[in-house]
Structures are given as structure tokens and as C-alpha cells.
Amino acid sequence: MRTAFVIVAFILPVITPQLLADDATLSRLLVGTWHGHRHDTQYRTDGTWIMDPPDEGDNSRGKWRIEHGRLITTWRFDGESSDSTAVEEIIELTEKIFKSRIISQEGPGKPEGQVLPSEVFTVTRVTEKN
């Protein structure tokens, strides 16, 4: 019994709060503007997102939602009749930090045999200046 308590004491802090959060809580945390190494991405309360500066390939705006703790974004390339979709595993999402990993990407414009990066992407919240 004591061994089980010790194991739980070491493992429990490793379970991050966002794993315990529901999709609505994660959605509230995501709303805002996040700064990455190439772009700022704004996630709006109406379920849309916009990237600044725009990315090559016209995938600079679209829709977003969180389902089962995963961020799902969609966009449509110019001249295409269907949406492209990316699914990201949310690793950490706080008021200041958003870490995720792309786990799937489908739709027009996806190169044949494309292998998704296994790296973790980290962005920070852009704070409003008073």
C-alpha cells in the first residue's frame, strides 16, 4: 500500500492540468493571440482562426474546435472544393503557453507520402499593451 502511495505521489504531478480539463475549458484557454516563430495566430470565440502574416498556400484563415482534448483546424486553399484538416494533440495549454504536436493532416494540398513532424510546437500568448 505504501508503495502505491509513493508511486501516485510521483506520477500525479506529471499529469498536467489540461489533461483533466474538459473541451470547453481548453477552448476558453485557447481563445486569444499566440506568437510562434513564424506567425501570430488568433483563435476567436466564434470558432475562426487567422494567421498573421499570411502563410504561403493560402491557408491563413479557417475554423477551429477542440474535441477530446485535441485541436482541430480546417481551412480551404484557393481553387479547392473541399477543406484541409489538421489535428493536434494538446500537450500543454495554460494562460501563457500552448504546446502541441500535429498528429494528422488531410485534404487537398497534402503532398503524397508526407511525414508529419514529431516535434512539439510551443507558442506563447501575445499580451495586450495597456
mmCIF file of C-alpha atoms in Angstrom:
data_model
loop_
_atom_site.group_PDB
_atom_site.id
_atom_site.type_symbol
_atom_site.label_atom_id
_atom_site.label_comp_id
_atom_site.label_asym_id
_atom_site.label_seq_id
_atom_site.Cartn_x
_atom_site.Cartn_y
_atom_site.Cartn_z
ATOM 1 C CA MET A 1 0.000 0.000 0.000
ATOM 2 C CA ARG A 2 2.810 2.397 0.869
ATOM 3 C CA THR A 3 4.486 1.658 -2.464
ATOM 4 C CA ALA A 4 1.287 2.558 -4.329
ATOM 5 C CA PHE A 5 1.084 5.868 -2.441
ATOM 6 C CA VAL A 6 4.697 6.705 -3.331
ATOM 7 C CA ILE A 7 4.090 5.892 -6.997
ATOM 8 C CA VAL A 8 0.967 8.068 -7.098
ATOM 9 C CA ALA A 9 2.847 10.888 -5.350
ATOM 10 C CA PHE A 10 5.456 10.878 -8.117
ATOM 11 C CA ILE A 11 3.111 10.373 -11.057
ATOM 12 C CA LEU A 12 0.281 12.753 -10.127
ATOM 13 C CA PRO A 13 2.314 15.963 -10.641
ATOM 14 C CA VAL A 14 3.268 14.704 -14.096
ATOM 15 C CA ILE A 15 -0.390 14.575 -15.140
ATOM 16 C CA THR A 16 -0.806 18.071 -16.482
ATOM 17 C CA PRO A 17 -3.926 20.082 -15.646
ATOM 18 C CA GLN A 18 -5.045 20.294 -19.291
ATOM 19 C CA LEU A 19 -5.429 16.502 -19.407
ATOM 20 C CA LEU A 20 -8.012 16.865 -16.673
ATOM 21 C CA ALA A 21 -9.713 19.851 -18.325
ATOM 22 C CA ASP A 22 -12.778 19.454 -20.494
ATOM 23 C CA ASP A 23 -13.027 20.692 -24.079
ATOM 24 C CA ALA A 24 -14.919 23.859 -23.059
ATOM 25 C CA THR A 25 -12.169 24.832 -20.604
ATOM 26 C CA LEU A 26 -9.465 24.178 -23.200
ATOM 27 C CA SER A 27 -11.401 26.252 -25.735
ATOM 28 C CA ARG A 28 -11.612 29.202 -23.325
ATOM 29 C CA LEU A 29 -7.866 28.954 -22.700
ATOM 30 C CA LEU A 30 -7.086 28.872 -26.427
ATOM 31 C CA VAL A 31 -9.040 32.000 -27.373
ATOM 32 C CA GLY A 32 -6.581 34.828 -27.964
ATOM 33 C CA THR A 33 -3.468 35.517 -29.996
ATOM 34 C CA TRP A 34 -0.473 33.172 -29.866
ATOM 35 C CA HIS A 35 3.047 34.002 -31.065
ATOM 36 C CA GLY A 36 5.072 31.345 -32.876
ATOM 37 C CA HIS A 37 8.446 31.550 -34.584
ATOM 38 C CA ARG A 38 6.927 32.490 -37.983
ATOM 39 C CA HIS A 39 3.398 33.743 -37.298
ATOM 40 C CA ASP A 40 0.922 35.043 -34.784
ATOM 41 C CA THR A 41 -2.305 33.038 -34.791
ATOM 42 C CA GLN A 42 -5.506 34.446 -33.367
ATOM 43 C CA TYR A 43 -8.177 31.980 -32.202
ATOM 44 C CA ARG A 44 -11.507 33.773 -31.957
ATOM 45 C CA THR A 45 -14.553 32.962 -29.818
ATOM 46 C CA ASP A 46 -16.664 32.396 -32.943
ATOM 47 C CA GLY A 47 -14.559 29.348 -33.854
ATOM 48 C CA THR A 48 -12.461 31.019 -36.526
ATOM 49 C CA TRP A 49 -8.697 31.499 -36.651
ATOM 50 C CA ILE A 50 -6.467 33.851 -38.622
ATOM 51 C CA MET A 51 -2.711 33.846 -39.115
ATOM 52 C CA ASP A 52 -0.546 36.967 -39.436
ATOM 53 C CA PRO A 53 1.500 37.291 -41.575
ATOM 54 C CA PRO A 54 -0.367 35.060 -44.031
ATOM 55 C CA ASP A 55 1.250 31.719 -44.847
ATOM 56 C CA GLU A 56 2.157 30.621 -48.349
ATOM 57 C CA GLY A 57 -0.509 28.389 -49.850
ATOM 58 C CA ASP A 58 -3.475 30.494 -48.757
ATOM 59 C CA ASN A 59 -4.074 28.583 -45.501
ATOM 60 C CA SER A 60 -4.093 31.733 -43.404
ATOM 61 C CA ARG A 61 -7.614 31.512 -42.018
ATOM 62 C CA GLY A 62 -10.160 28.904 -41.191
ATOM 63 C CA LYS A 63 -12.174 27.306 -38.407
ATOM 64 C CA TRP A 64 -11.139 25.624 -35.162
ATOM 65 C CA ARG A 65 -12.648 23.434 -32.460
ATOM 66 C CA ILE A 66 -11.440 21.257 -29.623
ATOM 67 C CA GLU A 67 -12.712 17.683 -29.385
ATOM 68 C CA HIS A 68 -11.497 15.087 -26.894
ATOM 69 C CA GLY A 69 -8.602 17.334 -25.907
ATOM 70 C CA ARG A 70 -7.381 17.777 -29.496
ATOM 71 C CA LEU A 71 -7.295 20.975 -31.544
ATOM 72 C CA ILE A 72 -8.868 20.506 -34.968
ATOM 73 C CA THR A 73 -8.299 23.255 -37.528
ATOM 74 C CA THR A 74 -9.770 23.472 -41.028
ATOM 75 C CA TRP A 75 -9.047 25.750 -43.976
ATOM 76 C CA ARG A 76 -9.664 25.795 -47.705
ATOM 77 C CA PHE A 77 -6.997 26.500 -50.293
ATOM 78 C CA ASP A 78 -7.950 28.828 -53.169
ATOM 79 C CA GLY A 79 -9.473 26.885 -56.037
ATOM 80 C CA GLU A 80 -10.222 23.752 -53.954
ATOM 81 C CA SER A 81 -13.702 22.345 -53.397
ATOM 82 C CA SER A 82 -13.012 20.719 -50.021
ATOM 83 C CA ASP A 83 -11.352 21.646 -46.741
ATOM 84 C CA SER A 84 -7.997 20.594 -45.403
ATOM 85 C CA THR A 85 -7.868 19.497 -41.753
ATOM 86 C CA ALA A 86 -5.113 19.235 -39.151
ATOM 87 C CA VAL A 87 -5.455 17.533 -35.772
ATOM 88 C CA GLU A 88 -3.081 18.496 -32.980
ATOM 89 C CA GLU A 89 -2.564 16.729 -29.675
ATOM 90 C CA ILE A 90 -2.673 19.359 -26.927
ATOM 91 C CA ILE A 91 0.292 18.709 -24.659
ATOM 92 C CA GLU A 92 0.076 21.843 -22.524
ATOM 93 C CA LEU A 93 -2.335 24.757 -22.582
ATOM 94 C CA THR A 94 -2.164 27.463 -19.944
ATOM 95 C CA GLU A 95 -2.806 31.196 -19.877
ATOM 96 C CA LYS A 96 0.700 31.768 -21.305
ATOM 97 C CA ILE A 97 1.931 28.589 -23.039
ATOM 98 C CA PHE A 98 0.443 26.343 -25.743
ATOM 99 C CA LYS A 99 2.352 23.168 -26.658
ATOM 100 C CA SER A 100 1.046 20.790 -29.286
ATOM 101 C CA ARG A 101 2.072 18.120 -31.756
ATOM 102 C CA ILE A 102 0.462 17.557 -35.177
ATOM 103 C CA ILE A 103 -0.932 14.028 -35.286
ATOM 104 C CA SER A 104 -2.751 14.101 -38.628
ATOM 105 C CA GLN A 105 -3.293 16.288 -41.645
ATOM 106 C CA GLU A 106 -5.690 15.548 -44.513
ATOM 107 C CA GLY A 107 -7.122 17.287 -47.539
ATOM 108 C CA PRO A 108 -6.127 18.972 -50.773
ATOM 109 C CA GLY A 109 -2.544 20.139 -50.994
ATOM 110 C CA LYS A 110 -1.147 17.378 -48.778
ATOM 111 C CA PRO A 111 1.915 16.007 -50.596
ATOM 112 C CA GLU A 112 1.971 12.261 -51.336
ATOM 113 C CA GLY A 113 3.880 10.356 -48.678
ATOM 114 C CA GLN A 114 4.138 13.388 -46.392
ATOM 115 C CA VAL A 115 5.528 12.503 -42.977
ATOM 116 C CA LEU A 116 4.355 14.801 -40.212
ATOM 117 C CA PRO A 117 6.972 16.241 -37.850
ATOM 118 C CA SER A 118 7.069 14.582 -34.454
ATOM 119 C CA GLU A 119 8.354 17.726 -32.796
ATOM 120 C CA VAL A 120 6.447 19.646 -30.176
ATOM 121 C CA PHE A 121 5.469 23.170 -31.192
ATOM 122 C CA THR A 122 5.411 25.800 -28.450
ATOM 123 C CA VAL A 123 3.775 29.203 -28.791
ATOM 124 C CA THR A 124 3.267 31.937 -26.235
ATOM 125 C CA ARG A 125 0.252 34.162 -25.673
ATOM 126 C CA VAL A 126 0.520 37.697 -27.004
ATOM 127 C CA THR A 127 -0.374 40.088 -24.226
ATOM 128 C CA GLU A 128 -2.295 43.257 -24.900
ATOM 129 C CA LYS A 129 -0.428 46.500 -24.211
ATOM 130 C CA ASN A 130 -2.261 48.920 -21.964
#
